[in-house]
């Protein structure tokens, strides 16, 4: 399944990334697969992993954690349209493509 994530930082687009590898790292470091240049994002904030037919987002014990639908989460199997907050001002939107 082809999927992308769209990152918004302070309400503005901060990049769109195609999920191409089985494990992708999200974080502040420029070496991350999905780099987010915000001091509110941990150097190694979360991972996206392909497992059992779904993309899973998992917190990497980051300071601000992950929130989805108002609930703090550690791990979540993503569904099309899910919005995961890495911080109140940083949103990851998961989009499946046909």
Backbone as XML, in Angstrom:
<?xml version="1.0"?>
<chain id="A" units="angstrom">
  <residue number="1" name="UNK">
    <atom name="N" x="0.837" y="-1.177" z="0.000"/>
    <atom name="CA" x="0.000" y="0.000" z="0.000"/>
    <atom name="C" x="0.885" y="1.243" z="0.000"/>
  </residue>
  <residue number="2" name="UNK">
    <atom name="N" x="0.560" y="2.193" z="-0.877"/>
    <atom name="CA" x="1.311" y="3.428" z="-0.958"/>
    <atom name="C" x="0.709" y="4.423" z="0.033"/>
  </residue>
  <residue number="3" name="UNK">
    <atom name="N" x="1.573" y="5.066" z="0.803"/>
    <atom name="CA" x="1.089" y="6.023" z="1.795"/>
    <atom name="C" x="2.085" y="7.165" z="1.929"/>
  </residue>
  <residue number="4" name="UNK">
    <atom name="N" x="1.571" y="8.314" z="2.362"/>
    <atom name="CA" x="2.412" y="9.468" z="2.635"/>
    <atom name="C" x="2.040" y="10.039" z="3.993"/>
  </residue>
  <residue number="5" name="UNK">
    <atom name="N" x="2.943" y="10.841" z="4.536"/>
    <atom name="CA" x="2.617" y="11.651" z="5.704"/>
    <atom name="C" x="2.893" y="13.098" z="5.338"/>
  </residue>
  <residue number="6" name="UNK">
    <atom name="N" x="1.994" y="13.945" z="5.787"/>
    <atom name="CA" x="2.137" y="15.381" z="5.570"/>
    <atom name="C" x="2.366" y="16.006" z="6.940"/>
  </residue>
  <residue number="7" name="UNK">
    <atom name="N" x="3.409" y="16.824" z="7.048"/>
    <atom name="CA" x="3.753" y="17.462" z="8.316"/>
    <atom name="C" x="3.337" y="18.928" z="8.260"/>
  </residue>
  <residue number="8" name="UNK">
    <atom name="N" x="2.667" y="19.382" z="9.313"/>
    <atom name="CA" x="2.336" y="20.796" z="9.463"/>
    <atom name="C" x="3.010" y="21.307" z="10.729"/>
  </residue>
  <residue number="9" name="UNK">
    <atom name="N" x="3.646" y="22.461" z="10.601"/>
    <atom name="CA" x="4.334" y="23.099" z="11.720"/>
    <atom name="C" x="3.749" y="24.490" z="11.870"/>
  </residue>
  <residue number="10" name="UNK">
    <atom name="N" x="3.150" y="24.761" z="13.016"/>
    <atom name="CA" x="2.493" y="26.050" z="13.268"/>
    <atom name="C" x="1.480" y="26.390" z="12.173"/>
  </residue>
  <residue number="11" name="UNK">
    <atom name="N" x="0.722" y="25.382" z="11.713"/>
    <atom name="CA" x="-0.323" y="25.596" z="10.725"/>
    <atom name="C" x="0.153" y="25.712" z="9.281"/>
  </residue>
  <residue number="12" name="UNK">
    <atom name="N" x="1.456" y="25.590" z="9.064"/>
    <atom name="CA" x="2.002" y="25.685" z="7.704"/>
    <atom name="C" x="2.616" y="24.361" z="7.293"/>
  </residue>
  <residue number="13" name="UNK">
    <atom name="N" x="2.559" y="24.073" z="6.003"/>
    <atom name="CA" x="3.139" y="22.834" z="5.486"/>
    <atom name="C" x="4.647" y="22.813" z="5.734"/>
  </residue>
  <residue number="14" name="UNK">
    <atom name="N" x="5.128" y="21.704" z="6.286"/>
    <atom name="CA" x="6.561" y="21.546" z="6.548"/>
    <atom name="C" x="7.116" y="20.333" z="5.803"/>
  </residue>
  <residue number="15" name="UNK">
    <atom name="N" x="6.334" y="19.786" z="4.864"/>
    <atom name="CA" x="6.842" y="18.683" z="4.051"/>
    <atom name="C" x="5.879" y="17.525" z="3.927"/>
  </residue>
  <residue number="16" name="UNK">
    <atom name="N" x="6.029" y="16.813" z="2.818"/>
    <atom name="CA" x="5.267" y="15.602" z="2.556"/>
    <atom name="C" x="6.266" y="14.502" z="2.245"/>
  </residue>
  <residue number="17" name="UNK">
    <atom name="N" x="6.087" y="13.346" z="2.865"/>
    <atom name="CA" x="7.050" y="12.251" z="2.749"/>
    <atom name="C" x="6.337" y="10.962" z="2.383"/>
  </residue>
  <residue number="18" name="UNK">
    <atom name="N" x="6.852" y="10.298" z="1.351"/>
    <atom name="CA" x="6.324" y="9.000" z="0.973"/>
    <atom name="C" x="6.947" y="7.956" z="1.894"/>
  </residue>
  <residue number="19" name="UNK">
    <atom name="N" x="6.119" y="7.046" z="2.375"/>
    <atom name="CA" x="6.614" y="5.986" z="3.260"/>
    <atom name="C" x="7.168" y="4.868" z="2.370"/>
  </residue>
  <residue number="20" name="UNK">
    <atom name="N" x="8.495" y="4.841" z="2.229"/>
    <atom name="CA" x="9.139" y="3.921" z="1.289"/>
    <atom name="C" x="9.940" y="2.817" z="1.966"/>
  </residue>
  <residue number="21" name="UNK">
    <atom name="N" x="10.376" y="3.049" z="3.203"/>
    <atom name="CA" x="11.174" y="2.047" z="3.916"/>
    <atom name="C" x="10.317" y="1.424" z="5.009"/>
  </residue>
  <residue number="22" name="UNK">
    <atom name="N" x="10.669" y="0.218" z="5.418"/>
    <atom name="CA" x="9.874" y="-0.471" z="6.455"/>
    <atom name="C" x="9.958" y="0.220" z="7.809"/>
  </residue>
  <residue number="23" name="UNK">
    <atom name="N" x="11.052" y="0.949" z="8.062"/>
    <atom name="CA" x="11.210" y="1.715" z="9.299"/>
    <atom name="C" x="11.664" y="3.116" z="8.931"/>
  </residue>
  <residue number="24" name="UNK">
    <atom name="N" x="10.943" y="4.114" z="9.429"/>
    <atom name="CA" x="11.307" y="5.500" z="9.171"/>
    <atom name="C" x="11.317" y="6.256" z="10.493"/>
  </residue>
  <residue number="25" name="UNK">
    <atom name="N" x="12.340" y="7.080" z="10.670"/>
    <atom name="CA" x="12.525" y="7.820" z="11.917"/>
    <atom name="C" x="12.055" y="9.263" z="11.732"/>
  </residue>
  <residue number="26" name="UNK">
    <atom name="N" x="11.295" y="9.747" z="12.716"/>
    <atom name="CA" x="10.829" y="11.131" z="12.755"/>
    <atom name="C" x="11.573" y="11.835" z="13.882"/>
  </residue>
  <residue number="27" name="UNK">
    <atom name="N" x="12.139" y="13.000" z="13.600"/>
    <atom name="CA" x="12.823" y="13.723" z="14.661"/>
    <atom name="C" x="13.457" y="15.014" z="14.192"/>
  </residue>
  <residue number="28" name="UNK">
    <atom name="N" x="14.109" y="15.694" z="15.109"/>
    <atom name="CA" x="14.723" y="16.983" z="14.848"/>
    <atom name="C" x="16.051" y="16.870" z="14.109"/>
  </residue>
  <residue number="29" name="UNK">
    <atom name="N" x="16.733" y="15.747" z="14.222"/>
    <atom name="CA" x="18.036" y="15.579" z="13.571"/>
    <atom name="C" x="17.882" y="15.539" z="12.056"/>
  </residue>
  <residue number="30" name="UNK">
    <atom name="N" x="18.813" y="16.177" z="11.356"/>
    <atom name="CA" x="18.733" y="16.226" z="9.890"/>
    <atom name="C" x="18.889" y="14.846" z="9.270"/>
  </residue>
  <residue number="31" name="UNK">
    <atom name="N" x="19.476" y="13.882" z="9.991"/>
    <atom name="CA" x="19.653" y="12.518" z="9.481"/>
    <atom name="C" x="18.364" y="11.707" z="9.529"/>
  </residue>
  <residue number="32" name="UNK">
    <atom name="N" x="17.340" y="12.201" z="10.190"/>
    <atom name="CA" x="16.070" y="11.468" z="10.287"/>
    <atom name="C" x="15.431" y="11.357" z="8.907"/>
  </residue>
  <residue number="33" name="UNK">
    <atom name="N" x="14.661" y="10.290" z="8.704"/>
    <atom name="CA" x="13.938" y="10.098" z="7.444"/>
    <atom name="C" x="12.898" y="11.196" z="7.244"/>
  </residue>
  <residue number="34" name="UNK">
    <atom name="N" x="12.289" y="11.631" z="8.351"/>
    <atom name="CA" x="11.316" y="12.721" z="8.329"/>
    <atom name="C" x="11.807" y="13.762" z="9.335"/>
  </residue>
  <residue number="35" name="UNK">
    <atom name="N" x="12.648" y="14.703" z="8.860"/>
    <atom name="CA" x="13.199" y="15.713" z="9.770"/>
    <atom name="C" x="12.205" y="16.849" z="10.009"/>
  </residue>
  <residue number="36" name="UNK">
    <atom name="N" x="12.073" y="17.261" z="11.256"/>
    <atom name="CA" x="11.189" y="18.375" z="11.620"/>
    <atom name="C" x="12.013" y="19.354" z="12.444"/>
  </residue>
  <residue number="37" name="UNK">
    <atom name="N" x="12.277" y="20.511" z="11.869"/>
    <atom name="CA" x="13.137" y="21.477" z="12.543"/>
    <atom name="C" x="12.321" y="22.352" z="13.491"/>
  </residue>
  <residue number="38" name="UNK">
    <atom name="N" x="12.070" y="21.789" z="14.662"/>
    <atom name="CA" x="11.360" y="22.508" z="15.719"/>
    <atom name="C" x="11.999" y="22.129" z="17.050"/>
  </residue>
  <residue number="39" name="UNK">
    <atom name="N" x="12.270" y="23.118" z="17.908"/>
    <atom name="CA" x="12.864" y="22.787" z="19.217"/>
    <atom name="C" x="11.922" y="21.970" z="20.095"/>
  </residue>
  <residue number="40" name="UNK">
    <atom name="N" x="10.632" y="21.909" z="19.726"/>
    <atom name="CA" x="9.660" y="21.137" z="20.512"/>
    <atom name="C" x="9.636" y="19.659" z="20.135"/>
  </residue>
  <residue number="41" name="UNK">
    <atom name="N" x="10.401" y="19.312" z="19.105"/>
    <atom name="CA" x="10.475" y="17.921" z="18.650"/>
    <atom name="C" x="11.792" y="17.334" z="19.139"/>
  </residue>
  <residue number="42" name="UNK">
    <atom name="N" x="11.739" y="16.123" z="19.684"/>
    <atom name="CA" x="12.949" y="15.454" z="20.158"/>
    <atom name="C" x="13.847" y="15.087" z="18.974"/>
  </residue>
  <residue number="43" name="UNK">
    <atom name="N" x="15.137" y="14.948" z="19.239"/>
    <atom name="CA" x="16.069" y="14.552" z="18.178"/>
    <atom name="C" x="15.605" y="13.257" z="17.522"/>
  </residue>
  <residue number="44" name="UNK">
    <atom name="N" x="15.101" y="12.337" z="18.326"/>
    <atom name="CA" x="14.559" y="11.058" z="17.854"/>
    <atom name="C" x="13.185" y="10.951" z="18.511"/>
  </residue>
  <residue number="45" name="UNK">
    <atom name="N" x="12.140" y="11.396" z="17.806"/>
    <atom name="CA" x="10.820" y="11.584" z="18.418"/>
    <atom name="C" x="9.918" y="10.349" z="18.309"/>
  </residue>
  <residue number="46" name="UNK">
    <atom name="N" x="9.895" y="9.750" z="17.103"/>
    <atom name="CA" x="8.992" y="8.622" z="16.864"/>
    <atom name="C" x="9.479" y="7.816" z="15.668"/>
  </residue>
  <residue number="47" name="UNK">
    <atom name="N" x="8.896" y="6.623" z="15.509"/>
    <atom name="CA" x="9.197" y="5.817" z="14.326"/>
    <atom name="C" x="7.888" y="5.450" z="13.633"/>
  </residue>
  <residue number="48" name="UNK">
    <atom name="N" x="7.982" y="5.313" z="12.331"/>
    <atom name="CA" x="6.895" y="4.758" z="11.522"/>
    <atom name="C" x="7.391" y="3.415" z="11.031"/>
  </residue>
  <residue number="49" name="UNK">
    <atom name="N" x="6.600" y="2.379" z="11.232"/>
    <atom name="CA" x="7.054" y="1.030" z="10.906"/>
    <atom name="C" x="5.934" y="0.272" z="10.199"/>
  </residue>
  <residue number="50" name="UNK">
    <atom name="N" x="6.292" y="-0.437" z="9.119"/>
    <atom name="CA" x="5.338" y="-1.289" z="8.412"/>
    <atom name="C" x="5.298" y="-2.624" z="9.128"/>
  </residue>
  <residue number="51" name="UNK">
    <atom name="N" x="4.138" y="-3.015" z="9.620"/>
    <atom name="CA" x="4.027" y="-4.268" z="10.375"/>
    <atom name="C" x="2.630" y="-4.845" z="10.200"/>
  </residue>
  <residue number="52" name="UNK">
    <atom name="N" x="2.567" y="-6.113" z="9.830"/>
    <atom name="CA" x="1.302" y="-6.844" z="9.718"/>
    <atom name="C" x="0.273" y="-6.101" z="8.869"/>
  </residue>
  <residue number="53" name="UNK">
    <atom name="N" x="0.717" y="-5.546" z="7.736"/>
    <atom name="CA" x="-0.196" y="-4.916" z="6.796"/>
    <atom name="C" x="-0.646" y="-3.520" z="7.151"/>
  </residue>
  <residue number="54" name="UNK">
    <atom name="N" x="0.043" y="-2.875" z="8.092"/>
    <atom name="CA" x="-0.351" y="-1.515" z="8.479"/>
    <atom name="C" x="0.882" y="-0.707" z="8.869"/>
  </residue>
  <residue number="55" name="UNK">
    <atom name="N" x="0.767" y="0.614" z="8.744"/>
    <atom name="CA" x="1.807" y="1.506" z="9.238"/>
    <atom name="C" x="1.528" y="1.808" z="10.699"/>
  </residue>
  <residue number="56" name="UNK">
    <atom name="N" x="2.538" y="1.636" z="11.513"/>
    <atom name="CA" x="2.439" y="1.852" z="12.958"/>
    <atom name="C" x="3.313" y="3.054" z="13.308"/>
  </residue>
  <residue number="57" name="UNK">
    <atom name="N" x="2.767" y="4.002" z="14.078"/>
    <atom name="CA" x="3.591" y="5.073" z="14.613"/>
    <atom name="C" x="3.819" y="4.763" z="16.085"/>
  </residue>
  <residue number="58" name="UNK">
    <atom name="N" x="5.055" y="4.927" z="16.516"/>
    <atom name="CA" x="5.415" y="4.584" z="17.891"/>
    <atom name="C" x="6.289" y="5.679" z="18.479"/>
  </residue>
  <residue number="59" name="UNK">
    <atom name="N" x="5.937" y="6.118" z="19.671"/>
    <atom name="CA" x="6.708" y="7.138" z="20.381"/>
    <atom name="C" x="8.070" y="6.573" z="20.764"/>
  </residue>
  <residue number="60" name="UNK">
    <atom name="N" x="9.098" y="7.395" z="20.629"/>
    <atom name="CA" x="10.459" y="6.969" z="20.990"/>
    <atom name="C" x="10.842" y="7.577" z="22.340"/>
  </residue>
  <residue number="61" name="UNK">
    <atom name="N" x="9.897" y="7.548" z="23.288"/>
    <atom name="CA" x="10.092" y="8.122" z="24.616"/>
    <atom name="C" x="10.497" y="9.585" z="24.518"/>
  </residue>
  <residue number="62" name="UNK">
    <atom name="N" x="9.834" y="10.289" z="23.598"/>
    <atom name="CA" x="10.102" y="11.709" z="23.390"/>
    <atom name="C" x="9.511" y="12.529" z="24.531"/>
  </residue>
  <residue number="63" name="UNK">
    <atom name="N" x="9.998" y="13.746" z="24.662"/>
    <atom name="CA" x="9.535" y="14.622" z="25.735"/>
    <atom name="C" x="8.060" y="14.983" z="25.581"/>
  </residue>
  <residue number="64" name="UNK">
    <atom name="N" x="7.638" y="15.385" z="24.376"/>
    <atom name="CA" x="6.254" y="15.799" z="24.158"/>
    <atom name="C" x="5.323" y="14.666" z="23.753"/>
  </residue>
  <residue number="65" name="UNK">
    <atom name="N" x="5.879" y="13.506" z="23.404"/>
    <atom name="CA" x="5.055" y="12.337" z="23.102"/>
    <atom name="C" x="4.217" y="12.488" z="21.851"/>
  </residue>
  <residue number="66" name="UNK">
    <atom name="N" x="3.172" y="11.658" z="21.766"/>
    <atom name="CA" x="2.250" y="11.634" z="20.633"/>
    <atom name="C" x="0.828" y="11.705" z="21.167"/>
  </residue>
  <residue number="67" name="UNK">
    <atom name="N" x="-0.034" y="12.429" z="20.444"/>
    <atom name="CA" x="-1.442" y="12.546" z="20.820"/>
    <atom name="C" x="-2.294" y="12.333" z="19.579"/>
  </residue>
  <residue number="68" name="UNK">
    <atom name="N" x="-3.352" y="11.545" z="19.717"/>
    <atom name="CA" x="-4.301" y="11.327" z="18.623"/>
    <atom name="C" x="-5.704" y="11.394" z="19.206"/>
  </residue>
  <residue number="69" name="UNK">
    <atom name="N" x="-6.554" y="12.202" z="18.610"/>
    <atom name="CA" x="-7.929" y="12.391" z="19.075"/>
    <atom name="C" x="-7.978" y="12.745" z="20.562"/>
  </residue>
  <residue number="70" name="UNK">
    <atom name="N" x="-7.057" y="13.588" z="20.982"/>
    <atom name="CA" x="-7.038" y="14.070" z="22.359"/>
    <atom name="C" x="-6.463" y="13.111" z="23.380"/>
  </residue>
  <residue number="71" name="UNK">
    <atom name="N" x="-6.027" y="11.931" z="22.941"/>
    <atom name="CA" x="-5.485" y="10.924" z="23.862"/>
    <atom name="C" x="-3.982" y="10.766" z="23.652"/>
  </residue>
  <residue number="72" name="UNK">
    <atom name="N" x="-3.239" y="10.702" z="24.732"/>
    <atom name="CA" x="-1.804" y="10.435" z="24.648"/>
    <atom name="C" x="-1.640" y="8.972" z="24.226"/>
  </residue>
  <residue number="73" name="UNK">
    <atom name="N" x="-0.807" y="8.730" z="23.223"/>
    <atom name="CA" x="-0.618" y="7.363" z="22.736"/>
    <atom name="C" x="0.859" y="7.009" z="22.755"/>
  </residue>
  <residue number="74" name="UNK">
    <atom name="N" x="1.130" y="5.728" z="22.865"/>
    <atom name="CA" x="2.508" y="5.248" z="22.733"/>
    <atom name="C" x="2.702" y="4.602" z="21.362"/>
  </residue>
  <residue number="75" name="UNK">
    <atom name="N" x="1.647" y="3.928" z="20.891"/>
    <atom name="CA" x="1.720" y="3.173" z="19.635"/>
    <atom name="C" x="0.337" y="3.186" z="19.003"/>
  </residue>
  <residue number="76" name="UNK">
    <atom name="N" x="0.294" y="3.340" z="17.662"/>
    <atom name="CA" x="-0.995" y="3.388" z="16.983"/>
    <atom name="C" x="-0.848" y="2.854" z="15.570"/>
  </residue>
  <residue number="77" name="UNK">
    <atom name="N" x="-1.777" y="1.956" z="15.176"/>
    <atom name="CA" x="-1.875" y="1.523" z="13.774"/>
    <atom name="C" x="-2.645" y="2.619" z="13.048"/>
  </residue>
  <residue number="78" name="UNK">
    <atom name="N" x="-2.011" y="3.220" z="12.047"/>
    <atom name="CA" x="-2.592" y="4.376" z="11.382"/>
    <atom name="C" x="-3.675" y="3.986" z="10.377"/>
  </residue>
  <residue number="79" name="UNK">
    <atom name="N" x="-4.712" y="4.822" z="10.308"/>
    <atom name="CA" x="-5.782" y="4.701" z="9.321"/>
    <atom name="C" x="-5.785" y="5.963" z="8.484"/>
  </residue>
  <residue number="80" name="UNK">
    <atom name="N" x="-6.260" y="5.837" z="7.254"/>
    <atom name="CA" x="-6.280" y="6.969" z="6.334"/>
    <atom name="C" x="-6.924" y="8.190" z="6.992"/>
  </residue>
  <residue number="81" name="UNK">
    <atom name="N" x="-6.217" y="9.319" z="6.933"/>
    <atom name="CA" x="-6.740" y="10.568" z="7.482"/>
    <atom name="C" x="-6.362" y="10.839" z="8.922"/>
  </residue>
  <residue number="82" name="UNK">
    <atom name="N" x="-5.756" y="9.870" z="9.609"/>
    <atom name="CA" x="-5.376" y="10.093" z="11.010"/>
    <atom name="C" x="-4.456" y="11.299" z="11.130"/>
  </residue>
  <residue number="83" name="UNK">
    <atom name="N" x="-4.686" y="12.084" z="12.188"/>
    <atom name="CA" x="-3.834" y="13.221" z="12.516"/>
    <atom name="C" x="-3.222" y="12.946" z="13.878"/>
  </residue>
  <residue number="84" name="UNK">
    <atom name="N" x="-1.899" y="12.880" z="13.906"/>
    <atom name="CA" x="-1.170" y="12.616" z="15.145"/>
    <atom name="C" x="-0.372" y="13.869" z="15.487"/>
  </residue>
  <residue number="85" name="UNK">
    <atom name="N" x="-0.540" y="14.334" z="16.707"/>
    <atom name="CA" x="0.163" y="15.534" z="17.170"/>
    <atom name="C" x="1.454" y="15.117" z="17.862"/>
  </residue>
  <residue number="86" name="UNK">
    <atom name="N" x="2.583" y="15.640" z="17.350"/>
    <atom name="CA" x="3.878" y="15.391" z="17.962"/>
    <atom name="C" x="4.152" y="16.469" z="19.005"/>
  </residue>
  <residue number="87" name="UNK">
    <atom name="N" x="3.352" y="17.502" z="18.963"/>
    <atom name="CA" x="3.398" y="18.658" z="19.846"/>
    <atom name="C" x="2.123" y="19.427" z="19.484"/>
  </residue>
  <residue number="88" name="UNK">
    <atom name="N" x="1.591" y="20.285" z="20.334"/>
    <atom name="CA" x="0.370" y="21.000" z="19.949"/>
    <atom name="C" x="0.485" y="21.774" z="18.627"/>
  </residue>
  <residue number="89" name="UNK">
    <atom name="N" x="1.695" y="22.153" z="18.218"/>
    <atom name="CA" x="1.873" y="22.930" z="16.985"/>
    <atom name="C" x="2.441" y="22.106" z="15.834"/>
  </residue>
  <residue number="90" name="UNK">
    <atom name="N" x="2.660" y="20.794" z="16.050"/>
    <atom name="CA" x="3.238" y="19.938" z="15.005"/>
    <atom name="C" x="2.306" y="18.758" z="14.764"/>
  </residue>
  <residue number="91" name="UNK">
    <atom name="N" x="1.769" y="18.686" z="13.532"/>
    <atom name="CA" x="0.786" y="17.657" z="13.194"/>
    <atom name="C" x="1.315" y="16.779" z="12.051"/>
  </residue>
  <residue number="92" name="UNK">
    <atom name="N" x="1.175" y="15.480" z="12.214"/>
    <atom name="CA" x="1.474" y="14.518" z="11.158"/>
    <atom name="C" x="0.131" y="13.980" z="10.675"/>
  </residue>
  <residue number="93" name="UNK">
    <atom name="N" x="-0.143" y="14.130" z="9.386"/>
    <atom name="CA" x="-1.368" y="13.562" z="8.813"/>
    <atom name="C" x="-0.984" y="12.397" z="7.922"/>
  </residue>
  <residue number="94" name="UNK">
    <atom name="N" x="-1.629" y="11.258" z="8.151"/>
    <atom name="CA" x="-1.369" y="10.033" z="7.401"/>
    <atom name="C" x="-2.381" y="9.909" z="6.276"/>
  </residue>
  <residue number="95" name="UNK">
    <atom name="N" x="-1.890" y="9.703" z="5.034"/>
    <atom name="CA" x="-2.771" y="9.625" z="3.862"/>
    <atom name="C" x="-2.408" y="8.393" z="3.038"/>
  </residue>
  <residue number="96" name="UNK">
    <atom name="N" x="-3.401" y="7.547" z="2.801"/>
    <atom name="CA" x="-3.208" y="6.371" z="1.938"/>
    <atom name="C" x="-3.537" y="6.751" z="0.505"/>
  </residue>
  <residue number="97" name="UNK">
    <atom name="N" x="-2.732" y="6.275" z="-0.415"/>
    <atom name="CA" x="-2.955" y="6.575" z="-1.827"/>
    <atom name="C" x="-3.357" y="5.315" z="-2.566"/>
  </residue>
  <residue number="98" name="UNK">
    <atom name="N" x="-4.288" y="5.456" z="-3.490"/>
    <atom name="CA" x="-4.798" y="4.306" z="-4.240"/>
    <atom name="C" x="-3.749" y="3.783" z="-5.198"/>
  </residue>
</chain>
